[in-house]
Amino acid sequence: MKLSKDQLKEMAAKAIDEKRQAIIDLGDSIFNEPELGYKEYKTQAKVKKVFDDLKIPYKDNVALTGVVGTLKGVRSDAKVAVMGELDAVIAPNHRCADKATGAAHSCGHNCMIAALAGVSYALAGTEIMRHLDGDVALMAVPAEEYVEIEFRKSLIDAGKVRFVGGKQEFVRLGEMDGIDVVIMEHNDSGRVDGKKACAGYGSTGFVGKLVRYVGKAAHAGSSPHLGINALNAANIGLLAVSMQRETFRDKDSIRVHPIITKGGDLVNTVPDDVRIETYIRGNNIEAILDAEVKVDRAFKAGGFAMGAGCEITTLPGYLPLVTCDPLLDIMYENQARLLGRENVAREAGPMTGSTDAGDLSYIMPMLHAGFSGLAGDLHSSEVEIVDKELAYIAAAKCLAMTVIDLLYDGAAKKIAGDFKPLMTKDQYLMEWGKI
C-alpha cells in the first residue's frame, strides 16, 4: 500500500532525528577541517563514508573532488538533484582556520553537507524511495567559492577543469543532464530577514578578472628613473576604476572590488610584476558586461600612463540567481510546517553576493533555500554555528520533505515541463563559457 505524503514526511523526519548526532558530528567535523575548492579531499572522504554506510552507489572525483550518489524510485519518471557544497572560504583569522591555507567555513557550507547527509539518511535508510515515482541524485559539489583565481586558472590551463566553479563543471561534464529539478539550501545569520528560514532568494552574477601589470625593474634608490613602476601603474588603474562608480546605475547593483595579490618582489627594487584579482558584479548580464568594458578601459589606462604593459584575463564568473516560483511554494510550505509560518519568509530580498547556483537557474528549475543558525557576518572570522538544530537538522528535514513533494505525484516533471530556460546547456557552454 502506498503511503501518503504526510506519512512519508513523518518517516523522513523520524529517520533524521534518529541520526541527529551523526549529522551534527559530521557538520562539526567539516567545520573544524576546512578545505578550499578543488582540494576538498578530507570532506569528500566524509561524504563517501556516509554513502558507503548507507550502501548508496556513487561516483567520486567528479570535477576533481565531487561526489554524486544515486537513489532509485519505484519508477524513474523524474530526477531531483539535492546539492551541498564541499568547500570553504578564506578567513585566516577564524578560530578554526587551516593554518596553512587560511581556509575556514565562514560560508556555512559545512551545514549544507550535514543537511545533504540528513537527506541521505532519510531517503536511503527508510522505505521512502519505494513510494516515489522518480530518482534522486545526491550531489556534493566542489569549489563554489570563487577564490584562489590564479590557482583555478592553472587548473584550466592544465585541462583539469574548464570552469572556476564546481556546479559549472558539473554542467560541462554532463552531470546535470537528465536532472529535472535542483534543490539546495544555504545557511546565514542575516539573509532571511530576521526569520528562521526563507524559501529562496535571488543573487547577483559577476565575471572574474586577473590583471597583471608588467614594468621594468631597477634599483629603487640609485636609478628609479631607469625602471617602469608597475605598482604605480596599478594604483592609477585602481583609481581609474573607482572613478567609474558614478557611471553605474543603482538598480543594477554593480560592485567592483579588486585586491592586489602581488605588489612587487623587493622594497628596494622598482616593482615590475604587479597582480590584481577582481569581480565585476551586477544583477543582470547586460549591466555586468557594460561595466566590464569600463573596468578594462580603466585598468589599461594605468598601464598606458606609466608605460607599463597591462594584461587582462577574463574568466566566466557566475550568473545571477533566478528564483522558481513553484519550487518556492513547495519549500515554503515545508518550512512553515516545520518551523511555524511566522518564522518563515517565502522570499527574502535579493542577495548582492553571488553563487554558481545562478548558472543552474538559467538552465533548469533551481531552488536555493535559506536557513539561519549562524552568527557573524559571512566570510568573516566571527562566523559560528549557533543553532545546529536549525542549521543542520531542520534544513535536512525540509529538503527531504521537498524531495517527497516533488517525486510523489509528478510535481517535478510538471515544473520541469513548464520551465522556460534562459539558456540551453549548449548556449551556456558556448556563450557564457567563452567569456
Short mmCIF file of C-alpha atoms in Angstrom, two decimals:
data_model
loop_
_atom_site.label_atom_id
_atom_site.label_comp_id
_atom_site.label_asym_id
_atom_site.label_seq_id
_atom_site.Cartn_x
_atom_site.Cartn_y
_atom_site.Cartn_z
CA MET A 1 0.00 0.00 0.00
CA LYS A 2 1.31 3.42 -0.98
CA LEU A 3 1.82 5.71 1.99
CA SER A 4 0.61 9.31 1.89
CA LYS A 5 2.96 12.25 1.51
CA ASP A 6 2.38 13.21 5.14
CA GLN A 7 3.29 9.71 6.28
CA LEU A 8 6.46 9.77 4.18
CA LYS A 9 7.42 13.19 5.58
CA GLU A 10 6.94 11.93 9.11
CA MET A 11 9.11 8.93 8.24
CA ALA A 12 11.83 11.22 6.86
CA ALA A 13 11.79 13.47 9.91
CA LYS A 14 11.98 10.47 12.24
CA ALA A 15 14.95 9.00 10.34
CA ILE A 16 16.79 12.31 10.53
CA ASP A 17 16.05 12.61 14.25
CA GLU A 18 17.44 9.13 14.81
CA LYS A 19 20.66 10.18 13.07
CA ARG A 20 20.74 13.62 14.70
CA GLN A 21 24.06 13.15 16.47
CA ALA A 22 25.77 11.67 13.41
CA ILE A 23 24.58 14.63 11.31
CA ILE A 24 25.76 17.16 13.90
CA ASP A 25 29.10 15.40 14.29
CA LEU A 26 29.61 15.47 10.52
CA GLY A 27 28.79 19.17 10.27
CA ASP A 28 31.11 20.00 13.15
CA SER A 29 33.89 17.82 11.76
CA ILE A 30 33.79 19.61 8.41
CA PHE A 31 33.69 22.97 10.21
CA ASN A 32 36.88 22.00 12.04
CA GLU A 33 38.71 20.79 8.90
CA PRO A 34 38.01 23.38 6.17
CA GLU A 35 39.36 22.93 2.66
CA LEU A 36 39.44 25.21 -0.36
CA GLY A 37 37.82 24.49 -3.71
CA TYR A 38 39.03 21.60 -5.85
CA LYS A 39 41.11 20.46 -2.84
CA GLU A 40 38.31 19.08 -0.60
CA TYR A 41 39.77 15.61 -0.16
CA LYS A 42 39.01 15.16 3.55
CA THR A 43 35.47 16.44 3.09
CA GLN A 44 34.98 14.21 0.06
CA ALA A 45 36.04 11.21 2.16
CA LYS A 46 33.47 12.11 4.83
CA VAL A 47 30.68 12.23 2.26
CA LYS A 48 31.77 8.90 0.78
CA LYS A 49 31.72 7.33 4.26
CA VAL A 50 28.05 8.34 4.66
CA PHE A 51 27.22 6.89 1.25
CA ASP A 52 29.20 3.72 1.94
CA ASP A 53 27.45 3.20 5.29
CA LEU A 54 24.06 3.57 3.56
CA LYS A 55 25.15 1.46 0.57
CA ILE A 56 24.36 4.33 -1.80
CA PRO A 57 26.08 3.81 -5.17
CA TYR A 58 28.15 6.84 -6.13
CA LYS A 59 30.74 8.33 -8.44
CA ASP A 60 33.65 10.16 -6.87
CA ASN A 61 36.27 12.59 -8.16
CA VAL A 62 33.62 14.33 -10.24
CA ALA A 63 35.10 17.72 -11.16
CA LEU A 64 38.20 16.60 -9.23
CA THR A 65 36.65 16.25 -5.76
CA GLY A 66 32.87 15.99 -6.16
CA VAL A 67 30.71 13.01 -5.21
CA VAL A 68 27.39 12.03 -6.81
CA GLY A 69 25.20 9.35 -5.22
CA THR A 70 22.05 7.94 -6.81
CA LEU A 71 18.83 6.65 -5.28
CA LYS A 72 16.19 4.92 -7.42
CA GLY A 73 12.45 5.33 -7.01
CA VAL A 74 9.77 2.81 -7.88
CA ARG A 75 9.74 4.44 -11.32
CA SER A 76 12.14 6.86 -12.98
CA ASP A 77 9.58 9.41 -14.15
CA ALA A 78 11.73 12.33 -12.97
CA LYS A 79 15.03 13.05 -11.26
CA VAL A 80 15.70 15.56 -8.50
CA ALA A 81 19.21 16.64 -7.52
CA VAL A 82 19.90 17.62 -3.91
CA MET A 83 23.12 19.60 -3.59
CA GLY A 84 25.59 20.53 -0.89
CA GLU A 85 28.87 22.40 -1.26
CA LEU A 86 32.18 20.96 -0.11
CA ASP A 87 34.48 23.95 0.03
CA ALA A 88 35.37 26.69 2.49
CA VAL A 89 36.28 30.33 2.01
CA ILE A 90 39.48 32.12 3.08
CA ALA A 91 39.23 33.69 6.56
CA PRO A 92 42.67 33.18 8.13
CA ASN A 93 41.78 34.77 11.49
CA HIS A 94 38.91 32.39 12.17
CA ARG A 95 39.45 30.14 15.20
CA CYS A 96 39.05 27.03 13.02
CA ALA A 97 41.03 28.31 10.03
CA ASP A 98 43.51 25.97 8.43
CA LYS A 99 46.88 27.39 9.41
CA ALA A 100 48.47 26.57 6.05
CA THR A 101 45.74 27.76 3.66
CA GLY A 102 43.63 30.20 5.68
CA ALA A 103 40.53 28.20 4.77
CA ALA A 104 37.56 28.49 7.15
CA HIS A 105 33.89 27.56 6.99
CA SER A 106 32.81 31.17 7.35
CA CYS A 107 30.47 30.35 4.48
CA GLY A 108 28.20 27.79 6.12
CA HIS A 109 29.00 25.07 3.60
CA ASN A 110 29.62 22.55 6.36
CA CYS A 111 25.91 22.92 7.21
CA MET A 112 25.00 22.13 3.61
CA ILE A 113 26.92 18.85 3.63
CA ALA A 114 25.42 17.94 7.00
CA ALA A 115 21.95 18.59 5.55
CA LEU A 116 22.81 16.52 2.46
CA ALA A 117 23.80 13.67 4.77
CA GLY A 118 20.50 14.08 6.59
CA VAL A 119 18.60 13.74 3.32
CA SER A 120 20.65 10.63 2.56
CA TYR A 121 19.71 9.06 5.92
CA ALA A 122 16.05 9.93 5.35
CA LEU A 123 15.77 8.53 1.83
CA ALA A 124 18.25 5.65 1.81
CA GLY A 125 17.71 4.49 5.39
CA THR A 126 13.94 4.03 5.03
CA GLU A 127 11.35 2.73 2.56
CA ILE A 128 10.56 6.21 1.25
CA MET A 129 12.10 5.70 -2.21
CA ARG A 130 9.71 2.76 -2.78
CA HIS A 131 6.84 5.25 -2.74
CA LEU A 132 8.39 7.85 -5.07
CA ASP A 133 7.97 7.97 -8.82
CA GLY A 134 11.42 9.30 -9.52
CA ASP A 135 15.12 9.17 -8.71
CA VAL A 136 17.35 11.34 -6.54
CA ALA A 137 20.92 12.48 -7.21
CA LEU A 138 22.81 13.36 -4.04
CA MET A 139 25.47 15.83 -5.15
CA ALA A 140 28.40 17.01 -3.04
CA VAL A 141 29.83 19.73 -5.27
CA PRO A 142 33.28 21.33 -5.05
CA ALA A 143 34.52 24.87 -5.48
CA GLU A 144 31.54 27.20 -5.05
CA GLU A 145 33.66 29.95 -3.51
CA TYR A 146 35.37 31.89 -6.30
CA VAL A 147 38.77 32.16 -4.58
CA GLU A 148 42.40 31.42 -5.47
CA ILE A 149 41.68 32.54 -9.01
CA GLU A 150 45.26 32.10 -10.20
CA PHE A 151 45.26 28.52 -8.89
CA ARG A 152 41.95 27.80 -10.62
CA LYS A 153 43.34 29.35 -13.81
CA SER A 154 46.28 26.93 -13.58
CA LEU A 155 43.80 24.03 -13.42
CA ILE A 156 42.06 25.39 -16.50
CA ASP A 157 45.37 25.82 -18.33
CA ALA A 158 46.29 22.22 -17.45
CA GLY A 159 42.97 20.97 -18.83
CA LYS A 160 41.81 19.63 -15.47
CA VAL A 161 38.71 21.83 -15.38
CA ARG A 162 37.12 24.34 -17.72
CA PHE A 163 35.34 26.50 -15.16
CA VAL A 164 36.30 28.08 -11.86
CA GLY A 165 33.07 26.92 -10.17
CA GLY A 166 32.11 23.34 -9.37
CA LYS A 167 28.47 23.49 -10.48
CA GLN A 168 29.64 24.95 -13.78
CA GLU A 169 31.90 21.94 -14.18
CA PHE A 170 29.00 19.61 -13.35
CA VAL A 171 27.10 21.16 -16.27
CA ARG A 172 30.06 20.75 -18.61
CA LEU A 173 30.68 17.16 -17.56
CA GLY A 174 27.05 16.20 -18.16
CA GLU A 175 26.23 15.55 -14.51
CA MET A 176 23.16 17.78 -14.82
CA ASP A 177 21.87 16.00 -17.92
CA GLY A 178 18.62 14.26 -17.12
CA ILE A 179 18.07 16.28 -13.94
CA ASP A 180 14.58 17.81 -13.84
CA VAL A 181 14.88 19.94 -10.69
CA VAL A 182 17.75 21.02 -8.40
CA ILE A 183 17.24 21.88 -4.75
CA MET A 184 19.69 23.03 -2.09
CA GLU A 185 19.90 25.30 0.91
CA HIS A 186 22.36 27.82 2.29
CA ASN A 187 22.82 28.99 5.86
CA ASP A 188 23.39 32.52 7.09
CA SER A 189 23.00 34.83 10.03
CA GLY A 190 21.05 37.63 8.40
CA ARG A 191 19.95 36.60 4.91
CA VAL A 192 16.48 35.53 5.98
CA ASP A 193 15.15 38.93 7.10
CA GLY A 194 15.02 38.10 10.79
CA LYS A 195 13.18 34.82 10.18
CA LYS A 196 14.47 31.33 10.82
CA ALA A 197 14.27 30.44 7.13
CA CYS A 198 13.23 31.61 3.70
CA ALA A 199 12.15 29.51 0.75
CA GLY A 200 14.56 31.27 -1.60
CA TYR A 201 16.14 34.46 -2.93
CA GLY A 202 17.89 35.83 -5.97
CA SER A 203 21.50 36.96 -6.25
CA THR A 204 23.91 38.92 -8.40
CA GLY A 205 26.25 37.50 -11.01
CA PHE A 206 29.77 38.51 -11.98
CA VAL A 207 32.78 37.97 -14.20
CA GLY A 208 36.25 37.40 -12.78
CA LYS A 209 39.37 39.29 -13.76
CA LEU A 210 43.09 38.66 -13.44
CA VAL A 211 45.09 41.81 -14.14
CA ARG A 212 48.88 41.87 -14.47
CA TYR A 213 50.99 44.99 -14.87
CA VAL A 214 54.41 44.41 -16.40
CA GLY A 215 57.01 47.09 -15.79
CA LYS A 216 60.80 47.24 -15.71
CA ALA A 217 62.88 46.53 -12.63
CA ALA A 218 65.56 48.97 -11.49
CA HIS A 219 67.30 49.93 -8.26
CA ALA A 220 64.73 51.92 -6.30
CA GLY A 221 67.35 54.11 -4.62
CA SER A 222 70.03 54.75 -7.19
CA SER A 223 68.26 54.50 -10.54
CA PRO A 224 64.47 54.51 -10.31
CA HIS A 225 64.42 56.63 -13.47
CA LEU A 226 65.56 53.57 -15.40
CA GLY A 227 62.60 51.49 -14.29
CA ILE A 228 58.90 51.32 -15.11
CA ASN A 229 56.91 51.09 -11.89
CA ALA A 230 54.17 48.50 -12.30
CA LEU A 231 52.78 49.28 -8.83
CA ASN A 232 52.26 52.91 -9.78
CA ALA A 233 50.51 51.74 -12.93
CA ALA A 234 48.29 49.51 -10.82
CA ASN A 235 47.46 52.36 -8.43
CA ILE A 236 46.44 54.59 -11.34
CA GLY A 237 44.37 51.75 -12.78
CA LEU A 238 42.64 51.17 -9.44
CA LEU A 239 41.92 54.88 -9.07
CA ALA A 240 40.51 54.97 -12.60
CA VAL A 241 38.26 52.02 -11.74
CA SER A 242 36.97 53.79 -8.63
CA MET A 243 36.18 56.87 -10.73
CA GLN A 244 33.75 54.75 -12.75
CA ARG A 245 31.41 54.38 -9.78
CA GLU A 246 29.08 57.22 -10.71
CA THR A 247 28.55 55.70 -14.16
CA PHE A 248 26.91 52.60 -12.64
CA ARG A 249 23.13 52.65 -12.14
CA ASP A 250 21.95 51.88 -8.62
CA LYS A 251 19.30 49.47 -9.92
CA ASP A 252 21.99 47.25 -11.49
CA SER A 253 23.79 46.66 -8.15
CA ILE A 254 27.21 46.90 -9.78
CA ARG A 255 30.08 46.08 -7.41
CA VAL A 256 33.78 46.13 -8.35
CA HIS A 257 36.11 45.14 -5.51
CA PRO A 258 39.70 44.42 -6.55
CA ILE A 259 42.59 43.21 -4.40
CA ILE A 260 46.31 43.36 -5.13
CA THR A 261 47.68 39.84 -4.81
CA LYS A 262 51.26 40.78 -5.67
CA GLY A 263 52.67 44.27 -5.24
CA GLY A 264 56.30 43.66 -6.15
CA ASP A 265 59.21 41.48 -5.09
CA LEU A 266 61.61 43.68 -3.11
CA VAL A 267 61.16 47.06 -1.48
CA ASN A 268 64.49 48.26 -2.92
CA THR A 269 63.57 47.33 -6.49
CA VAL A 270 61.13 49.16 -8.74
CA PRO A 271 58.18 46.72 -8.97
CA ASP A 272 57.97 45.12 -12.40
CA ASP A 273 55.26 42.48 -11.76
CA VAL A 274 52.06 43.52 -10.01
CA ARG A 275 48.87 41.45 -9.99
CA ILE A 276 45.24 42.16 -9.20
CA GLU A 277 42.15 40.00 -8.87
CA THR A 278 38.65 41.41 -9.05
CA TYR A 279 34.99 40.65 -9.64
CA ILE A 280 32.58 42.79 -11.61
CA ARG A 281 29.18 42.04 -10.06
CA GLY A 282 25.68 43.01 -11.10
CA ASN A 283 22.12 41.76 -11.01
CA ASN A 284 21.83 41.38 -14.79
CA ILE A 285 24.19 40.25 -17.53
CA GLU A 286 23.84 43.39 -19.64
CA ALA A 287 24.96 45.65 -16.79
CA ILE A 288 27.87 43.34 -15.92
CA LEU A 289 29.18 43.36 -19.49
CA ASP A 290 28.75 47.15 -19.75
CA ALA A 291 30.70 47.64 -16.52
CA GLU A 292 33.35 45.21 -17.72
CA VAL A 293 34.20 47.45 -20.69
CA LYS A 294 34.65 50.44 -18.38
CA VAL A 295 36.76 48.49 -15.88
CA ASP A 296 39.04 47.05 -18.56
CA ARG A 297 39.50 50.52 -20.01
CA ALA A 298 40.38 51.93 -16.61
CA PHE A 299 42.95 49.23 -15.85
CA LYS A 300 44.57 49.71 -19.23
CA ALA A 301 44.78 53.45 -18.59
CA GLY A 302 47.07 52.78 -15.63
CA GLY A 303 49.49 50.88 -17.82
CA PHE A 304 49.34 53.49 -20.55
CA ALA A 305 50.08 56.31 -18.10
CA MET A 306 53.26 54.67 -16.81
CA GLY A 307 54.36 52.92 -19.98
CA ALA A 308 53.76 49.51 -18.42
CA GLY A 309 52.13 46.51 -20.02
CA CYS A 310 48.64 45.59 -18.83
CA GLU A 311 47.47 42.01 -19.32
CA ILE A 312 43.82 41.28 -18.50
CA THR A 313 42.40 37.76 -18.33
CA THR A 314 38.62 37.45 -18.07
CA LEU A 315 37.10 34.28 -16.63
CA PRO A 316 33.43 33.28 -16.61
CA GLY A 317 32.05 34.11 -13.19
CA TYR A 318 28.54 33.26 -12.03
CA LEU A 319 25.16 34.19 -13.47
CA PRO A 320 22.50 35.96 -11.38
CA LEU A 321 20.30 33.52 -9.46
CA VAL A 322 16.75 33.37 -10.80
CA THR A 323 14.05 32.10 -8.46
CA CYS A 324 11.48 29.46 -9.49
CA ASP A 325 8.04 30.21 -8.02
CA PRO A 326 6.63 26.64 -7.93
CA LEU A 327 9.72 25.45 -6.03
CA LEU A 328 9.50 28.40 -3.65
CA ASP A 329 5.90 27.46 -2.89
CA ILE A 330 6.77 23.86 -2.03
CA MET A 331 9.75 24.71 0.16
CA TYR A 332 7.85 27.50 1.91
CA GLU A 333 5.07 25.13 2.94
CA ASN A 334 7.56 22.61 4.29
CA GLN A 335 9.47 25.26 6.21
CA ALA A 336 6.18 26.63 7.61
CA ARG A 337 5.11 23.11 8.59
CA LEU A 338 8.33 22.50 10.48
CA LEU A 339 9.24 25.94 11.85
CA GLY A 340 5.93 27.79 12.01
CA ARG A 341 4.66 30.17 9.34
CA GLU A 342 5.50 33.19 11.46
CA ASN A 343 9.18 32.17 11.38
CA VAL A 344 9.46 31.77 7.62
CA ALA A 345 9.65 34.16 4.65
CA ARG A 346 8.62 32.94 1.22
CA GLU A 347 11.31 35.01 -0.49
CA ALA A 348 13.99 37.18 1.07
CA GLY A 349 15.29 40.33 -0.57
CA PRO A 350 17.86 39.92 -3.34
CA MET A 351 21.35 38.94 -2.27
CA THR A 352 24.21 41.08 -3.56
CA GLY A 353 26.59 38.17 -3.19
CA SER A 354 26.86 35.52 -5.91
CA THR A 355 26.71 31.74 -6.30
CA ASP A 356 27.23 29.28 -9.12
CA ALA A 357 23.72 28.05 -8.34
CA GLY A 358 22.77 31.02 -10.51
CA ASP A 359 24.25 29.25 -13.53
CA LEU A 360 21.99 26.26 -12.93
CA SER A 361 18.94 28.53 -12.55
CA TYR A 362 19.38 29.73 -16.14
CA ILE A 363 19.24 26.15 -17.43
CA MET A 364 16.80 24.30 -15.17
CA PRO A 365 14.39 24.83 -12.25
CA MET A 366 16.55 25.69 -9.24
CA LEU A 367 15.73 26.18 -5.56
CA HIS A 368 18.24 27.92 -3.30
CA ALA A 369 16.53 27.99 0.10
CA GLY A 370 17.83 29.86 3.12
CA PHE A 371 18.16 28.81 6.77
CA SER A 372 19.59 30.72 9.68
CA GLY A 373 21.55 29.13 12.52
CA LEU A 374 24.78 31.09 12.09
CA ALA A 375 26.16 34.11 13.94
CA GLY A 376 28.61 36.63 12.49
CA ASP A 377 28.93 38.12 9.04
CA LEU A 378 29.52 35.56 6.30
CA HIS A 379 33.15 35.25 5.18
CA SER A 380 34.37 36.90 8.39
CA SER A 381 36.40 35.44 11.25
CA GLU A 382 33.39 35.67 13.60
CA VAL A 383 31.13 33.07 11.96
CA GLU A 384 29.91 30.32 14.29
CA ILE A 385 27.18 27.68 14.09
CA VAL A 386 24.95 28.75 16.99
CA ASP A 387 21.77 26.74 16.26
CA LYS A 388 22.67 23.30 14.98
CA GLU A 389 19.10 22.07 15.26
CA LEU A 390 18.11 24.71 12.70
CA ALA A 391 21.26 24.78 10.56
CA TYR A 392 21.76 21.02 10.29
CA ILE A 393 18.60 19.15 11.26
CA ALA A 394 15.72 21.41 10.18
CA ALA A 395 17.45 22.12 6.86
CA ALA A 396 17.81 18.38 6.21
CA LYS A 397 14.16 17.73 7.05
CA CYS A 398 12.87 20.49 4.78
CA LEU A 399 14.99 19.29 1.87
CA ALA A 400 13.83 15.69 2.34
CA MET A 401 10.19 16.79 2.56
CA THR A 402 10.59 18.83 -0.60
CA VAL A 403 12.00 15.81 -2.44
CA ILE A 404 8.94 13.83 -1.37
CA ASP A 405 6.61 16.56 -2.67
CA LEU A 406 8.46 16.69 -5.98
CA LEU A 407 8.53 12.95 -6.65
CA TYR A 408 5.27 11.77 -5.13
CA ASP A 409 2.71 12.90 -7.70
CA GLY A 410 4.60 14.17 -10.72
CA ALA A 411 5.34 17.69 -9.44
CA ALA A 412 8.99 17.63 -10.54
CA LYS A 413 8.11 16.59 -14.08
CA LYS A 414 5.41 19.26 -14.33
CA ILE A 415 7.71 22.00 -13.01
CA ALA A 416 10.42 20.96 -15.47
CA GLY A 417 7.90 20.84 -18.33
CA ASP A 418 6.60 24.33 -17.58
CA PHE A 419 10.06 25.82 -17.08
CA LYS A 420 11.39 28.15 -19.78
CA PRO A 421 15.19 28.18 -19.60
CA LEU A 422 17.05 31.43 -20.17
CA MET A 423 19.82 29.37 -21.79
CA THR A 424 20.13 25.83 -23.07
CA LYS A 425 23.12 23.83 -21.93
CA ASP A 426 24.80 24.35 -25.32
CA GLN A 427 24.13 28.09 -25.24
CA TYR A 428 25.51 28.28 -21.73
CA LEU A 429 28.73 26.50 -22.62
CA MET A 430 29.18 28.46 -25.85
CA GLU A 431 28.13 31.93 -24.69
CA TRP A 432 28.96 32.16 -21.00
CA GLY A 433 31.77 29.61 -21.11
CA LYS A 434 33.79 31.59 -23.64
CA ILE A 435 33.87 34.80 -21.56
#
